[in-house]
XYZ file of C-alpha atoms in Angstrom:
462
model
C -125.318 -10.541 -28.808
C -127.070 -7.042 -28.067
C -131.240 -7.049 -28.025
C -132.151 -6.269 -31.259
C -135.923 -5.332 -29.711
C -133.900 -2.442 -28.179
C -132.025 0.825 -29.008
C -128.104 1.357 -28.805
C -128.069 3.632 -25.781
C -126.599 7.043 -26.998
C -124.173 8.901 -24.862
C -125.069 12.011 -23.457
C -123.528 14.776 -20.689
C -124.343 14.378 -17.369
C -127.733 16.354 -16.442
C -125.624 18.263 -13.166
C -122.491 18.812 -15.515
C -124.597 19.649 -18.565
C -126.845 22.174 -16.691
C -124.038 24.801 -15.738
C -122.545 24.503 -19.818
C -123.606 25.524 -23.617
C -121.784 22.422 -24.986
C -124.458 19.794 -26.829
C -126.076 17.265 -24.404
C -126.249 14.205 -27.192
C -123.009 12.708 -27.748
C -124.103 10.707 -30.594
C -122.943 7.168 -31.948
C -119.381 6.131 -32.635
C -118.689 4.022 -35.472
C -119.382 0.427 -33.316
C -122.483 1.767 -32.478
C -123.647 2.944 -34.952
C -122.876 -0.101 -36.924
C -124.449 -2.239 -34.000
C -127.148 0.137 -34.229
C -127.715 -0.494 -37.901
C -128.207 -4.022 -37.638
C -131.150 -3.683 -36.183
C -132.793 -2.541 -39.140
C -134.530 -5.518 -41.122
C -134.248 -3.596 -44.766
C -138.112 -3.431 -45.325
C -139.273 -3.816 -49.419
C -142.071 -1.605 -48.404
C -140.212 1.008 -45.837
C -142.759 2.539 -43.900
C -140.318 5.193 -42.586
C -139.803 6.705 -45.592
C -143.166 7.757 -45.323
C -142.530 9.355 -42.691
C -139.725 11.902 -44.122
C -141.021 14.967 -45.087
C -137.646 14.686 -47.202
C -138.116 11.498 -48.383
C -134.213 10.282 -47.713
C -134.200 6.479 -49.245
C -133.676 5.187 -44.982
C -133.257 1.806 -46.100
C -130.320 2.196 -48.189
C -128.476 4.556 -46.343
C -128.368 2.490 -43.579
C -127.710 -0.678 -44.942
C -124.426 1.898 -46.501
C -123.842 2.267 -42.915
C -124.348 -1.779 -41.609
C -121.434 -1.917 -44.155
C -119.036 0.530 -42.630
C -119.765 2.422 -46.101
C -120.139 5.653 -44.090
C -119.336 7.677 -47.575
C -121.876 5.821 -49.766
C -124.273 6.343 -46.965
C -124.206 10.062 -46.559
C -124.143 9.969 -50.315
C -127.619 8.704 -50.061
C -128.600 11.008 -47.343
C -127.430 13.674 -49.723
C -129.632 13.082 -52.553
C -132.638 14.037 -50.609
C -131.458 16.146 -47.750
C -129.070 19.697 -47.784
C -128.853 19.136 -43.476
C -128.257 15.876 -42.362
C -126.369 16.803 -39.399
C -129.516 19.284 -38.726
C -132.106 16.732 -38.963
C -130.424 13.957 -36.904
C -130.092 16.764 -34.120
C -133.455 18.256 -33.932
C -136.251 16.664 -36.627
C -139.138 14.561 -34.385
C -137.832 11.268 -35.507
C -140.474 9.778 -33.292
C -143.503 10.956 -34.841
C -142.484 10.600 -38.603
C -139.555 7.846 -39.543
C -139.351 6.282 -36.229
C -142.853 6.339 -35.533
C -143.580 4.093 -38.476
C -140.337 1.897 -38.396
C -141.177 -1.760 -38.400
C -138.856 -2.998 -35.854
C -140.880 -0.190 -33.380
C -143.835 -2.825 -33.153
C -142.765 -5.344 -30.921
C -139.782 -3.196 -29.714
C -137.879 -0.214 -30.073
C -137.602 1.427 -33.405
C -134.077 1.800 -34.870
C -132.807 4.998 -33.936
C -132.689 6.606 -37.568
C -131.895 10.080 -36.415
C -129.099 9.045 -34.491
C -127.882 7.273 -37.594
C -128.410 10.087 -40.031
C -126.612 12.630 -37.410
C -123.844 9.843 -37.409
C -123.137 9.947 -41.043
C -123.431 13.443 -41.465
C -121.087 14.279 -38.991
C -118.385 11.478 -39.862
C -118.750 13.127 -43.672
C -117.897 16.786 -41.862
C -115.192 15.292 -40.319
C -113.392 13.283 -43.296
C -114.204 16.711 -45.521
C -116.815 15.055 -47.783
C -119.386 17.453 -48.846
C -122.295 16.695 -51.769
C -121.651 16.866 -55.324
C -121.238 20.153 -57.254
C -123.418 20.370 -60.355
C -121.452 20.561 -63.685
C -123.571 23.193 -65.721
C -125.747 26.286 -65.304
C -128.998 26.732 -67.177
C -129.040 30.150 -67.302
C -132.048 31.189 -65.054
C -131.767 33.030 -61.789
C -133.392 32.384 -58.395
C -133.710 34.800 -55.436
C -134.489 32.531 -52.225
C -135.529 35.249 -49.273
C -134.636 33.837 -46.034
C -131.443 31.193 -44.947
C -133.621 28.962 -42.408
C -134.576 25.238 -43.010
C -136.812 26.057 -46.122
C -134.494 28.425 -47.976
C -131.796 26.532 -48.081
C -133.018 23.159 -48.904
C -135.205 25.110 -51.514
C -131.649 26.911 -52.918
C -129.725 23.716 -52.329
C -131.909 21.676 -54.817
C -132.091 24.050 -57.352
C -128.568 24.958 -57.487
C -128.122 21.052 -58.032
C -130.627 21.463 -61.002
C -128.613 24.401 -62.483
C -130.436 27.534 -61.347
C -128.196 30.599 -60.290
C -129.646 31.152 -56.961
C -128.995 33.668 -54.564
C -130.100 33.778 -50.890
C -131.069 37.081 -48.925
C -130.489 37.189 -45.515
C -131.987 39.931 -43.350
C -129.451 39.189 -40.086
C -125.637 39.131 -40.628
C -125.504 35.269 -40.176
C -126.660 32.869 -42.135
C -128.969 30.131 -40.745
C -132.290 31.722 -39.873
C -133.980 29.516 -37.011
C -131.358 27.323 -36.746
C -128.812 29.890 -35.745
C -131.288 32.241 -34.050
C -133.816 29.789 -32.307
C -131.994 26.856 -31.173
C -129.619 26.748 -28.351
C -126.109 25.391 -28.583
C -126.351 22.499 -26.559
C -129.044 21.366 -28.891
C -127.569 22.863 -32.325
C -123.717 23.906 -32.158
C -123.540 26.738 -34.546
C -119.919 26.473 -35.655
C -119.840 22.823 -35.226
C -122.702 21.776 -37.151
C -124.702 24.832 -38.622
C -122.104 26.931 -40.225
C -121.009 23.357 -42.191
C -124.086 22.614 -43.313
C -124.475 26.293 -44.724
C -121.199 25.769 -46.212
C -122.066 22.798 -47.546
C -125.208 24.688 -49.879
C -122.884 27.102 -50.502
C -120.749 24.561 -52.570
C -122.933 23.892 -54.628
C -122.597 27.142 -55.921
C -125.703 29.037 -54.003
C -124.256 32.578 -52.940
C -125.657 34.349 -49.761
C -126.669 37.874 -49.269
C -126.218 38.642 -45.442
C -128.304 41.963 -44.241
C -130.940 42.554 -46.784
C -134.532 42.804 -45.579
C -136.372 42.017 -48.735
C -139.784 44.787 -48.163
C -137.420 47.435 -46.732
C -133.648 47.102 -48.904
C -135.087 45.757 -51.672
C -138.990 44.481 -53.021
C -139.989 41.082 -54.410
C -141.110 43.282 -57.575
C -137.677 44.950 -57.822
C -135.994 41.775 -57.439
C -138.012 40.246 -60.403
C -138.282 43.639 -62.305
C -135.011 45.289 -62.252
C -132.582 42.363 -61.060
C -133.626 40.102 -63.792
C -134.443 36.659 -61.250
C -137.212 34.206 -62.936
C -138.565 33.137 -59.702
C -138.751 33.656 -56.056
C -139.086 31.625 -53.120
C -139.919 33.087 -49.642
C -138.856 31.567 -46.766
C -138.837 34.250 -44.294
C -140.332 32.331 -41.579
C -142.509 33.095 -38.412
C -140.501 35.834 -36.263
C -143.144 37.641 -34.645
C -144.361 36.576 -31.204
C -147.200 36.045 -29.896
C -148.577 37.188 -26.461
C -151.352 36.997 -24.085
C -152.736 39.991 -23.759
C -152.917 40.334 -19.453
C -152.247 42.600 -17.565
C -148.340 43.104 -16.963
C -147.052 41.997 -20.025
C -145.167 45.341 -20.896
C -143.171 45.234 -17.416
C -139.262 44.996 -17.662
C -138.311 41.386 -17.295
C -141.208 40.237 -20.077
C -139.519 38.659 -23.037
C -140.767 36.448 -25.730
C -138.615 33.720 -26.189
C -138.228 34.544 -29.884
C -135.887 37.771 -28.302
C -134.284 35.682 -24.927
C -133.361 32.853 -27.331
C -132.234 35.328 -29.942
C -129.958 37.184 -27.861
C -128.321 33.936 -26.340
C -127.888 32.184 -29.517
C -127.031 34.486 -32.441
C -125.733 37.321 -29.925
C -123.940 34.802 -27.761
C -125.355 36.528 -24.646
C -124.216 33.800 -22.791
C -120.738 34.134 -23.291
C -118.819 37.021 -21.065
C -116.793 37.621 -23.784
C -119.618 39.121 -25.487
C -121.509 42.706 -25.399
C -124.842 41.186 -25.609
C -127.372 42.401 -22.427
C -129.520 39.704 -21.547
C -131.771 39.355 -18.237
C -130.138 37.397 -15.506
C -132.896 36.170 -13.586
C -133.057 34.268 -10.459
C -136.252 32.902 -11.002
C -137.912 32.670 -14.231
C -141.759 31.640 -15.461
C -141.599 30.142 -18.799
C -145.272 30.492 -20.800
C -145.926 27.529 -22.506
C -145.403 23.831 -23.433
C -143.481 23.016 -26.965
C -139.728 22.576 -27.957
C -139.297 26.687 -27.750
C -139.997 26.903 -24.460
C -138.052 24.041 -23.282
C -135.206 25.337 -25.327
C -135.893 29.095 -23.092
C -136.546 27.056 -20.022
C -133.124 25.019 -20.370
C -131.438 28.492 -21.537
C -132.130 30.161 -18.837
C -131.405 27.361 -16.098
C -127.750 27.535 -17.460
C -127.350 31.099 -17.052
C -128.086 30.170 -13.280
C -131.982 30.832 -12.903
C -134.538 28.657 -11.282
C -136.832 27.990 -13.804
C -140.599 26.596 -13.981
C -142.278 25.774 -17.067
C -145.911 27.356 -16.479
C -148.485 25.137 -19.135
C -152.373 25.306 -19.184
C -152.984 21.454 -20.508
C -151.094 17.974 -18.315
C -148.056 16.671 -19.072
C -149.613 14.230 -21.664
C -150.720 17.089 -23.711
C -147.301 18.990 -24.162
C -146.178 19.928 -27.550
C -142.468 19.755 -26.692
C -140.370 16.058 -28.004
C -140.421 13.473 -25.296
C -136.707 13.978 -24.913
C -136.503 17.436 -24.674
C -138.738 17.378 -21.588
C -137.035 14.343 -20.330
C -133.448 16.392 -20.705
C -135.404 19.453 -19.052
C -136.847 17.304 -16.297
C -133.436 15.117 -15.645
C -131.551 19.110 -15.445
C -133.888 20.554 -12.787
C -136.845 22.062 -14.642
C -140.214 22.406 -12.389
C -143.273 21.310 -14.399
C -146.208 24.053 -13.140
C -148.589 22.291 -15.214
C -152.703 22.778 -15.732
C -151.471 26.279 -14.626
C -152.521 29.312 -16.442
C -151.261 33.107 -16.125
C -153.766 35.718 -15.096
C -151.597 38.531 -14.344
C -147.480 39.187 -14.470
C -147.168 41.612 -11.088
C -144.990 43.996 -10.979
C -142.908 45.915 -8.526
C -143.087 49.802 -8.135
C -140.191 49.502 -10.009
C -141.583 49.041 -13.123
C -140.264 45.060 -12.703
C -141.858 41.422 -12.887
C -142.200 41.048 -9.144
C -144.256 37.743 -9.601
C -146.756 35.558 -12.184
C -150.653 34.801 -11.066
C -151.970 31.813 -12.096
C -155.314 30.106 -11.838
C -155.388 25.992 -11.885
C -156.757 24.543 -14.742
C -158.951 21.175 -15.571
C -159.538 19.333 -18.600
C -162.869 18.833 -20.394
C -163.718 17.908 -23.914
C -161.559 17.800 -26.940
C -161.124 20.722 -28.757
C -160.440 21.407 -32.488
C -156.726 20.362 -31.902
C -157.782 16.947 -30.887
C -156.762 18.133 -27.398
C -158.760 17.553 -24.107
C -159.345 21.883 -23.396
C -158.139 23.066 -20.293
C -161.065 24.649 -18.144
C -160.769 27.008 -15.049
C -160.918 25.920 -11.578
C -163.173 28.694 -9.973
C -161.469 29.971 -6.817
C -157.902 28.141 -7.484
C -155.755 31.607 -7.561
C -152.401 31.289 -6.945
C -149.297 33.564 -7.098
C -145.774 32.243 -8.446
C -142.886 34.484 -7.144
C -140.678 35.101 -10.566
C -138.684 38.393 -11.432
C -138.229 37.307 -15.247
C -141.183 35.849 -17.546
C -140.715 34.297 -20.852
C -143.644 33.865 -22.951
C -143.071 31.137 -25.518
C -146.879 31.026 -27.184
C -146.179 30.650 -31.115
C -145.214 33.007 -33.918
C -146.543 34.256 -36.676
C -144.770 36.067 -40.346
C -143.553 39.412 -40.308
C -146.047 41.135 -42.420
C -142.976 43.244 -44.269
C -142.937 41.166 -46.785
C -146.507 40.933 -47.577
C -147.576 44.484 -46.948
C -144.823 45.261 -49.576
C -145.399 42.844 -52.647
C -148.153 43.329 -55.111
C -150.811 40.346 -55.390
C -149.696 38.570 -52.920
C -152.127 36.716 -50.704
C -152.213 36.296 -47.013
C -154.868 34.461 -44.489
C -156.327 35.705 -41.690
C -153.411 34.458 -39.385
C -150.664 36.742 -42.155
C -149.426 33.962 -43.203
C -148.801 33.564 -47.128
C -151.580 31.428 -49.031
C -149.633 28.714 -51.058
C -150.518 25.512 -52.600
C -149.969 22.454 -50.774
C -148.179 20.427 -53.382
C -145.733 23.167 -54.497
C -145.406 26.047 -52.665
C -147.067 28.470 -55.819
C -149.270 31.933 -54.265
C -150.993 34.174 -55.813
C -148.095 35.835 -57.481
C -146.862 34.341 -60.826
C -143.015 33.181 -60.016
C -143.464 33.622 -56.344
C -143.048 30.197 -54.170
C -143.166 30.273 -50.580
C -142.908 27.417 -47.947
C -142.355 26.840 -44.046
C -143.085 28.804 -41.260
C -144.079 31.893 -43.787
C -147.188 29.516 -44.647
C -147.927 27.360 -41.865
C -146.950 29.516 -39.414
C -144.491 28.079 -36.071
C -144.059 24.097 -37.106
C -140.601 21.855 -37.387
C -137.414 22.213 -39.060
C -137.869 19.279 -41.198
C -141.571 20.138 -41.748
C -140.023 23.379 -43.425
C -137.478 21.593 -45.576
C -139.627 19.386 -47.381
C -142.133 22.633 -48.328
C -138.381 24.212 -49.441
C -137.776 20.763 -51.656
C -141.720 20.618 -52.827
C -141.383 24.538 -53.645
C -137.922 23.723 -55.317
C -139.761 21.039 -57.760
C -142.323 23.827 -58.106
C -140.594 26.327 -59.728
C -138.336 24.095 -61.830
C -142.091 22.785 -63.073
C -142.543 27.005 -64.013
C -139.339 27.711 -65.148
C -138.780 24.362 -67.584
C -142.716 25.655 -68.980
C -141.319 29.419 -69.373
């Protein structure tokens, strides 16, 4: 008999095979385990995890579905609540939101719900199961701007409501973030994105590659002249961020936003492909959450030595426990309560090196977060010829410079209500990264399903 106080151990690559590939690192669960794996889970009355999905997938049921061997009824379950279940079990933060409030976590391991929901998912792809079309049309149109996380969970539920919804895409893939932002070893695009975007697509939600709502068409003209009801906006958080030293415009300074762009959508990392990208030796990544370590562990398989470079301690990082464990366990160097002061560069016109000045901790700041103070006299020079600054995003302001009444905050991100996505704009909805600004995939697919109710509140009223 297994330990029940601990996890299935899921199979993963090798850390010295994985680091010279693109293919994923997580191997997930075969059926045994992830039957074994299931019985660890004690059914709770009162599930605490299901507070923790932003989603709200019924956990209990779908895994007692999969205790069964019911792997269809499960990811029917998973289905009511969630348009990327294959997604989620890949890349959500299980451990801070169902995990992190499973019973079974408080006098051992939590079960390992993600791995279970990936499981599902992926043994639905493979036995061609996909969710159930709805049977009639009510008549009213939805335009959903943007194909990430929020947009298509938000288009997703309302096409199973009825709504004729149409997504616009401004890049010529479908995906948003997911195809863009996240490497392959953590998010196979063909294997497991393009699926899932089929999947919404069943359920009768068209798509509308290359259209860059502001510039090839407004939200008024959309409303106005091509007869939709409502809009959601889910155009996310695109635009980096920087520090503002000296240096930054040197050849060999990327945000990570363009890097991971280039290597994911673009396939830069595949010969076969015209896609420049920077081949560094030796590469300073700027900052501490799952972005970086996705640039960091990008750039170490397109043969760089690569150092993460992060003002706070190791306690303090944004990133998922795992993805700095996979980062450390593949060769990353940790430069941490290290701070930039200055990218050099060569006469050249090229990053030639990063200085840095150590850093201390003193009190908490408005984060919560112990703030990192300079060490007077602790200079130090890192020798680099690439740096990859990975500090946050924020909107594109196309879309807000361009719609009447629409209002935006001080950081230019869109002003919506908490509980349902509504602005300032009557019939205009927006959720994720467009309002929050840089946050989680599944963060962004529950304001897509709140926004969804939202508007089918408006629409049923009008």
């Amino acid at each position: 008999m297994a330990d029940v106080l601990k996890k299935v151990p899921v199979r993963e690559q090798d850390p010295k095979v994985r680091a010279a590939n693109f293919d994923e690192v997580c191997l997930g669960y075969n059926k045994e385990e992830a039957v074994e794996e299931a019985q660890r889970c004690i059914g709770c009355k009162n599930a605490k995890c299901m507070e923790g999905c932003p989603v709200k997938i019924h956990i209990p049921n779908f895994i007692k579905e999969v205790k069964e061997g019911n792997f269809a009824g499960a990811y029917e379950v998973i289905s009511e609540s969630s348009a990327l279940p294959a997604i989620c079990g890949r890349v959500c933060p299980q451990e801070s939101q169902c995990e992190g409030r499973c019973i079974r976590g408080i006098k051992g391991e939590p079960v390992s719900i993600g791995k279970l929901e990936r499981f599902v998912a992926d043994w639905a792809r493979e036995n061609g199961i996909k969710p159930a079309a709805p049977t009639e049309k009510n008549g009213k149109k939805v335009a959903v701007i943007g194909s990430g996380p929020a947009g298509l969970t938000c288009a997703g539920d309302l096409a199973k409501l009825g709504y004729e919804v149409t997504i616009f895409e401004a890049l010529h893939k479908a995906g948003g973030v997911l195809v863009y932002g996240i490497p392959e070893f953590r998010l196979p695009k063909d294997g497991v994105v393009l699926p899932e975007v089929e999947n919404v697509k069943s359920l009768g939600v068209k798509i509308e590659t290359d259209v860059i709502i502001g510039k090839s068409v407004t939200i008024d003209e959309l409303m106005e002249e091509e007869g939709f009801d409502a809009v959601f906006i889910g155009s996310g958080a695109g635009l980096p961020k920087f520090m503002g030293i000296p240096g930054e415009t040197a050849c060999g300074v990327f945000s990570a936003n363009e890097y991971l762009t280039r290597n994911n959508l673009m396939k830069a990392f595949d010969p076969s492909y015209d896609t420049p990208i920077a081949l560094g030796k030796k590469v300073a990544v700027v900052g501490g959450g799952n972005v970086a370590m996705d640039a960091a562990r990008t750039a170490l398989r397109l043969g760089a030595e690569v150092h993460i470079v992060y003002r706070r301690s190791e306690e303090e990082l944004p990133a998922r426990v795992e993805e700095v464990h996979h980062a450390k366990e593949e060769g990353i160097i940790f430069d941490l309560l290290t701070n930039p002061t200055e990218i050099l560069v060569g006469e050249d016109g090229w990053v030639k090196g990063i200085r840095c000045i150590r850093m201390e901790l003193g009190e908490p700041d408005a984060s919560g977060r112990r703030r990192p103070v300079e060490v007077p006299g602790s200079e130090f020079d890192i020798e680099v010829d690439t740096v990859i600054m990975s500090l946050g995003t924020s909107p594109n302001p196309l879309i807000s410079s361009t719609t009447k009444g629409l209002e935006i905050n001080k950081r230019k991100c869109i002003v919506a209500s908490e509980d349902v996505g509504a602005t300032s704009k009557e019939g205009v909805y927006a959720g994720g990264d467009a309002v929050t600004g840089a946050a989680t995939v599944i963060l962004a697919m529950g304001a897509g399903k709140d926004a969804a109710r939202g508007i089918h509140e408006y629409l049923s009223r009008n």
